[in-house]
mmCIF file with all atom_site columns, C-alpha atoms in Angstrom:
data_model
loop_
_atom_site.group_PDB
_atom_site.id
_atom_site.type_symbol
_atom_site.label_atom_id
_atom_site.label_alt_id
_atom_site.label_comp_id
_atom_site.label_asym_id
_atom_site.label_entity_id
_atom_site.label_seq_id
_atom_site.pdbx_PDB_ins_code
_atom_site.Cartn_x
_atom_site.Cartn_y
_atom_site.Cartn_z
_atom_site.occupancy
_atom_site.B_iso_or_equiv
_atom_site.pdbx_formal_charge
_atom_site.auth_seq_id
_atom_site.auth_comp_id
_atom_site.auth_asym_id
_atom_site.auth_atom_id
_atom_site.pdbx_PDB_model_num
ATOM 1   C CA . MET A 1 1   ? 0.000   0.000   0.000   1.00 80.00 ? 1   MET A CA 1
ATOM 2   C CA . ALA A 1 2   ? 2.921   2.316   0.680   1.00 89.00 ? 2   ALA A CA 1
ATOM 3   C CA . THR A 1 3   ? 3.993   1.864   -2.932  1.00 93.00 ? 3   THR A CA 1
ATOM 4   C CA . GLY A 1 4   ? 0.640   3.090   -4.230  1.00 94.00 ? 4   GLY A CA 1
ATOM 5   C CA . LEU A 1 5   ? 0.478   6.078   -1.907  1.00 95.00 ? 5   LEU A CA 1
ATOM 6   C CA . ILE A 1 6   ? 4.029   7.218   -2.632  1.00 96.00 ? 6   ILE A CA 1
ATOM 7   C CA . ALA A 1 7   ? 3.618   6.724   -6.387  1.00 96.00 ? 7   ALA A CA 1
ATOM 8   C CA . ALA A 1 8   ? 0.272   8.571   -6.287  1.00 97.00 ? 8   ALA A CA 1
ATOM 9   C CA . ALA A 1 9   ? 1.789   11.526  -4.441  1.00 97.00 ? 9   ALA A CA 1
ATOM 10  C CA . LEU A 1 10  ? 4.715   11.704  -6.862  1.00 97.00 ? 10  LEU A CA 1
ATOM 11  C CA . SER A 1 11  ? 2.416   11.392  -9.885  1.00 97.00 ? 11  SER A CA 1
ATOM 12  C CA . VAL A 1 12  ? 0.074   14.158  -8.748  1.00 97.00 ? 12  VAL A CA 1
ATOM 13  C CA . GLY A 1 13  ? 3.054   16.364  -7.920  1.00 97.00 ? 13  GLY A CA 1
ATOM 14  C CA . TYR A 1 14  ? 4.536   15.678  -11.343 1.00 97.00 ? 14  TYR A CA 1
ATOM 15  C CA . ALA A 1 15  ? 1.191   16.439  -13.014 1.00 96.00 ? 15  ALA A CA 1
ATOM 16  C CA . VAL A 1 16  ? 0.937   19.794  -11.258 1.00 97.00 ? 16  VAL A CA 1
ATOM 17  C CA . PHE A 1 17  ? 4.534   20.660  -12.121 1.00 97.00 ? 17  PHE A CA 1
ATOM 18  C CA . TYR A 1 18  ? 4.246   19.527  -15.758 1.00 96.00 ? 18  TYR A CA 1
ATOM 19  C CA . GLN A 1 19  ? 0.978   21.321  -16.448 1.00 95.00 ? 19  GLN A CA 1
ATOM 20  C CA . THR A 1 20  ? 2.122   24.526  -14.735 1.00 96.00 ? 20  THR A CA 1
ATOM 21  C CA . ALA A 1 21  ? 5.482   24.563  -16.503 1.00 96.00 ? 21  ALA A CA 1
ATOM 22  C CA . LEU A 1 22  ? 3.958   24.006  -19.949 1.00 94.00 ? 22  LEU A CA 1
ATOM 23  C CA . GLY A 1 23  ? 0.746   25.970  -19.454 1.00 93.00 ? 23  GLY A CA 1
ATOM 24  C CA . VAL A 1 24  ? -1.579  23.108  -20.355 1.00 93.00 ? 24  VAL A CA 1
ATOM 25  C CA . ASP A 1 25  ? -4.563  21.618  -18.561 1.00 92.00 ? 25  ASP A CA 1
ATOM 26  C CA . PHE A 1 26  ? -5.308  17.926  -18.866 1.00 93.00 ? 26  PHE A CA 1
ATOM 27  C CA . SER A 1 27  ? -7.486  17.799  -15.759 1.00 91.00 ? 27  SER A CA 1
ATOM 28  C CA . ARG A 1 28  ? -10.498 16.714  -17.847 1.00 91.00 ? 28  ARG A CA 1
ATOM 29  C CA . VAL A 1 29  ? -8.763  13.621  -19.223 1.00 92.00 ? 29  VAL A CA 1
ATOM 30  C CA . ALA A 1 30  ? -6.354  12.913  -16.336 1.00 93.00 ? 30  ALA A CA 1
ATOM 31  C CA . PRO A 1 31  ? -7.925  14.229  -13.114 1.00 96.00 ? 31  PRO A CA 1
ATOM 32  C CA . ALA A 1 32  ? -6.057  13.870  -9.834  1.00 96.00 ? 32  ALA A CA 1
ATOM 33  C CA . ALA A 1 33  ? -8.546  11.278  -8.547  1.00 97.00 ? 33  ALA A CA 1
ATOM 34  C CA . ALA A 1 34  ? -7.887  9.069   -11.579 1.00 96.00 ? 34  ALA A CA 1
ATOM 35  C CA . ILE A 1 35  ? -4.131  9.424   -11.153 1.00 96.00 ? 35  ILE A CA 1
ATOM 36  C CA . VAL A 1 36  ? -4.327  8.451   -7.476  1.00 97.00 ? 36  VAL A CA 1
ATOM 37  C CA . SER A 1 37  ? -6.650  5.500   -8.103  1.00 97.00 ? 37  SER A CA 1
ATOM 38  C CA . ALA A 1 38  ? -4.520  4.218   -11.003 1.00 96.00 ? 38  ALA A CA 1
ATOM 39  C CA . ASN A 1 39  ? -1.369  4.248   -8.868  1.00 96.00 ? 39  ASN A CA 1
ATOM 40  C CA . ILE A 1 40  ? -3.031  2.582   -5.912  1.00 96.00 ? 40  ILE A CA 1
ATOM 41  C CA . GLY A 1 41  ? -4.668  0.044   -8.237  1.00 96.00 ? 41  GLY A CA 1
ATOM 42  C CA . ALA A 1 42  ? -1.348  -0.786  -9.906  1.00 95.00 ? 42  ALA A CA 1
ATOM 43  C CA . ALA A 1 43  ? 0.311   -1.235  -6.515  1.00 94.00 ? 43  ALA A CA 1
ATOM 44  C CA . MET A 1 44  ? -2.515  -3.499  -5.352  1.00 95.00 ? 44  MET A CA 1
ATOM 45  C CA . VAL A 1 45  ? -2.173  -5.659  -8.473  1.00 94.00 ? 45  VAL A CA 1
ATOM 46  C CA . MET A 1 46  ? 1.588   -5.949  -7.872  1.00 92.00 ? 46  MET A CA 1
ATOM 47  C CA . MET A 1 47  ? 0.965   -6.860  -4.241  1.00 91.00 ? 47  MET A CA 1
ATOM 48  C CA . ILE A 1 48  ? -1.665  -9.488  -5.083  1.00 93.00 ? 48  ILE A CA 1
ATOM 49  C CA . VAL A 1 49  ? 0.472   -11.090 -7.806  1.00 90.00 ? 49  VAL A CA 1
ATOM 50  C CA . CYS A 1 50  ? 3.465   -11.149 -5.456  1.00 87.00 ? 50  CYS A CA 1
ATOM 51  C CA . TRP A 1 51  ? 1.350   -12.673 -2.666  1.00 88.00 ? 51  TRP A CA 1
ATOM 52  C CA . LEU A 1 52  ? -0.124  -15.309 -5.003  1.00 90.00 ? 52  LEU A CA 1
ATOM 53  C CA . LEU A 1 53  ? 3.312   -16.265 -6.294  1.00 86.00 ? 53  LEU A CA 1
ATOM 54  C CA . GLU A 1 54  ? 4.615   -16.566 -2.750  1.00 83.00 ? 54  GLU A CA 1
ATOM 55  C CA . ARG A 1 55  ? 1.681   -18.769 -1.733  1.00 86.00 ? 55  ARG A CA 1
ATOM 56  C CA . TRP A 1 56  ? 1.907   -20.904 -4.883  1.00 87.00 ? 56  TRP A CA 1
ATOM 57  C CA . LYS A 1 57  ? 5.689   -21.322 -5.171  1.00 83.00 ? 57  LYS A CA 1
ATOM 58  C CA . GLY A 1 58  ? 6.792   -20.670 -1.597  1.00 80.00 ? 58  GLY A CA 1
ATOM 59  C CA . GLU A 1 59  ? 8.758   -17.590 -2.639  1.00 79.00 ? 59  GLU A CA 1
ATOM 60  C CA . VAL A 1 60  ? 8.569   -14.854 -5.234  1.00 79.00 ? 60  VAL A CA 1
ATOM 61  C CA . PRO A 1 61  ? 10.617  -15.817 -8.313  1.00 81.00 ? 61  PRO A CA 1
ATOM 62  C CA . ARG A 1 62  ? 13.574  -13.601 -9.121  1.00 82.00 ? 62  ARG A CA 1
ATOM 63  C CA . SER A 1 63  ? 12.024  -12.967 -12.539 1.00 87.00 ? 63  SER A CA 1
ATOM 64  C CA . PHE A 1 64  ? 9.099   -11.081 -10.954 1.00 87.00 ? 64  PHE A CA 1
ATOM 65  C CA . ASN A 1 65  ? 10.969  -7.751  -10.997 1.00 89.00 ? 65  ASN A CA 1
ATOM 66  C CA . GLY A 1 66  ? 11.930  -8.205  -14.638 1.00 91.00 ? 66  GLY A CA 1
ATOM 67  C CA . TRP A 1 67  ? 8.345   -8.887  -15.642 1.00 92.00 ? 67  TRP A CA 1
ATOM 68  C CA . LEU A 1 68  ? 7.234   -5.922  -13.561 1.00 93.00 ? 68  LEU A CA 1
ATOM 69  C CA . VAL A 1 69  ? 9.592   -3.628  -15.458 1.00 94.00 ? 69  VAL A CA 1
ATOM 70  C CA . LEU A 1 70  ? 8.512   -5.053  -18.836 1.00 96.00 ? 70  LEU A CA 1
ATOM 71  C CA . PHE A 1 71  ? 4.820   -4.546  -18.068 1.00 95.00 ? 71  PHE A CA 1
ATOM 72  C CA . SER A 1 72  ? 5.464   -1.010  -16.811 1.00 95.00 ? 72  SER A CA 1
ATOM 73  C CA . VAL A 1 73  ? 7.442   -0.017  -19.892 1.00 95.00 ? 73  VAL A CA 1
ATOM 74  C CA . GLY A 1 74  ? 4.788   -1.632  -22.088 1.00 95.00 ? 74  GLY A CA 1
ATOM 75  C CA . SER A 1 75  ? 2.012   0.266   -20.336 1.00 94.00 ? 75  SER A CA 1
ATOM 76  C CA . ALA A 1 76  ? 3.955   3.518   -20.786 1.00 94.00 ? 76  ALA A CA 1
ATOM 77  C CA . ALA A 1 77  ? 3.293   3.167   -24.524 1.00 93.00 ? 77  ALA A CA 1
ATOM 78  C CA . ILE A 1 78  ? -0.479  3.439   -23.999 1.00 93.00 ? 78  ILE A CA 1
ATOM 79  C CA . PRO A 1 79  ? -0.585  7.271   -23.778 1.00 92.00 ? 79  PRO A CA 1
ATOM 80  C CA . PHE A 1 80  ? 1.007   7.468   -27.225 1.00 92.00 ? 80  PHE A CA 1
ATOM 81  C CA . VAL A 1 81  ? -1.948  5.698   -28.866 1.00 91.00 ? 81  VAL A CA 1
ATOM 82  C CA . VAL A 1 82  ? -4.796  7.319   -26.912 1.00 88.00 ? 82  VAL A CA 1
ATOM 83  C CA . SER A 1 83  ? -6.985  9.721   -28.888 1.00 86.00 ? 83  SER A CA 1
ATOM 84  C CA . LEU A 1 84  ? -7.936  12.776  -26.874 1.00 85.00 ? 84  LEU A CA 1
ATOM 85  C CA . PRO A 1 85  ? -11.129 14.790  -27.435 1.00 83.00 ? 85  PRO A CA 1
ATOM 86  C CA . LEU A 1 86  ? -10.716 17.342  -30.223 1.00 80.00 ? 86  LEU A CA 1
ATOM 87  C CA . ASP A 1 87  ? -11.275 20.309  -27.909 1.00 85.00 ? 87  ASP A CA 1
ATOM 88  C CA . ILE A 1 88  ? -8.231  19.508  -25.718 1.00 85.00 ? 88  ILE A CA 1
ATOM 89  C CA . PRO A 1 89  ? -5.442  21.989  -26.551 1.00 85.00 ? 89  PRO A CA 1
ATOM 90  C CA . ALA A 1 90  ? -1.896  20.704  -27.136 1.00 88.00 ? 90  ALA A CA 1
ATOM 91  C CA . PRO A 1 91  ? -2.707  16.964  -27.242 1.00 90.00 ? 91  PRO A CA 1
ATOM 92  C CA . GLU A 1 92  ? 0.876   16.245  -28.278 1.00 90.00 ? 92  GLU A CA 1
ATOM 93  C CA . LEU A 1 93  ? 1.982   17.059  -24.705 1.00 92.00 ? 93  LEU A CA 1
ATOM 94  C CA . PHE A 1 94  ? -0.287  14.423  -23.128 1.00 93.00 ? 94  PHE A CA 1
ATOM 95  C CA . PRO A 1 95  ? 2.157   11.472  -23.467 1.00 93.00 ? 95  PRO A CA 1
ATOM 96  C CA . GLY A 1 96  ? 4.839   13.530  -21.727 1.00 94.00 ? 96  GLY A CA 1
ATOM 97  C CA . LEU A 1 97  ? 2.502   13.897  -18.780 1.00 94.00 ? 97  LEU A CA 1
ATOM 98  C CA . THR A 1 98  ? 1.188   10.358  -18.451 1.00 94.00 ? 98  THR A CA 1
ATOM 99  C CA . ALA A 1 99  ? 3.919   8.032   -19.758 1.00 95.00 ? 99  ALA A CA 1
ATOM 100 C CA . PRO A 1 100 ? 6.300   8.686   -16.832 1.00 94.00 ? 100 PRO A CA 1
ATOM 101 C CA . MET A 1 101 ? 3.436   8.053   -14.414 1.00 95.00 ? 101 MET A CA 1
ATOM 102 C CA . HIS A 1 102 ? 3.186   4.487   -15.717 1.00 95.00 ? 102 HIS A CA 1
ATOM 103 C CA . LEU A 1 103 ? 6.734   3.827   -14.526 1.00 95.00 ? 103 LEU A CA 1
ATOM 104 C CA . LEU A 1 104 ? 6.410   5.238   -11.010 1.00 95.00 ? 104 LEU A CA 1
ATOM 105 C CA . PRO A 1 105 ? 4.579   2.357   -9.282  1.00 95.00 ? 105 PRO A CA 1
ATOM 106 C CA . ALA A 1 106 ? 7.198   -0.148  -10.456 1.00 94.00 ? 106 ALA A CA 1
ATOM 107 C CA . LEU A 1 107 ? 10.040  2.219   -9.586  1.00 95.00 ? 107 LEU A CA 1
ATOM 108 C CA . ILE A 1 108 ? 8.723   2.759   -6.060  1.00 95.00 ? 108 ILE A CA 1
ATOM 109 C CA . TRP A 1 109 ? 8.050   -0.985  -5.663  1.00 93.00 ? 109 TRP A CA 1
ATOM 110 C CA . LEU A 1 110 ? 11.635  -1.797  -6.639  1.00 92.00 ? 110 LEU A CA 1
ATOM 111 C CA . ALA A 1 111 ? 12.987  0.919   -4.326  1.00 93.00 ? 111 ALA A CA 1
ATOM 112 C CA . LEU A 1 112 ? 11.001  -0.338  -1.327  1.00 91.00 ? 112 LEU A CA 1
ATOM 113 C CA . GLN A 1 113 ? 11.404  -4.068  -1.971  1.00 84.00 ? 113 GLN A CA 1
ATOM 114 C CA . PRO A 1 114 ? 14.717  -4.435  -0.092  1.00 79.00 ? 114 PRO A CA 1
ATOM 115 C CA . TRP A 1 115 ? 12.991  -3.125  3.035   1.00 81.00 ? 115 TRP A CA 1
ATOM 116 C CA . TRP A 1 116 ? 10.399  -5.916  2.842   1.00 75.00 ? 116 TRP A CA 1
ATOM 117 C CA . THR A 1 117 ? 12.812  -8.740  2.159   1.00 65.00 ? 117 THR A CA 1
ATOM 118 C CA . ILE A 1 118 ? 15.464  -7.935  4.792   1.00 55.00 ? 118 ILE A CA 1
ATOM 119 C CA . LYS A 1 119 ? 15.701  -10.805 7.237   1.00 54.00 ? 119 LYS A CA 1
ATOM 120 C CA . LYS A 1 120 ? 16.192  -9.905  10.887  1.00 48.00 ? 120 LYS A CA 1
#
């Protein structure tokens, strides 16, 4: 859950910074509530898959992090193929806003993972 909350906070902060710096407003197509829920949802999916793998195999395979990165990079391509409504100004800037947000949950997960796996 910490992964989702941290990634959500970073994503919303990035959205505010990006839109202010470039003078665009994508709040109709990427509102803060959607950004927060997407990050928390992604973190929950990662947590559930990790938990299921641990229950099924006894431990999480080392390949889990590699697959996590591949899925994150693959999902970062989605904003490049999304068609925005015609009345949204500067639609070419939308992928620059949302593509990095697809990478944050995996990045935070990988950064926090050593804290979960440290044996006492």
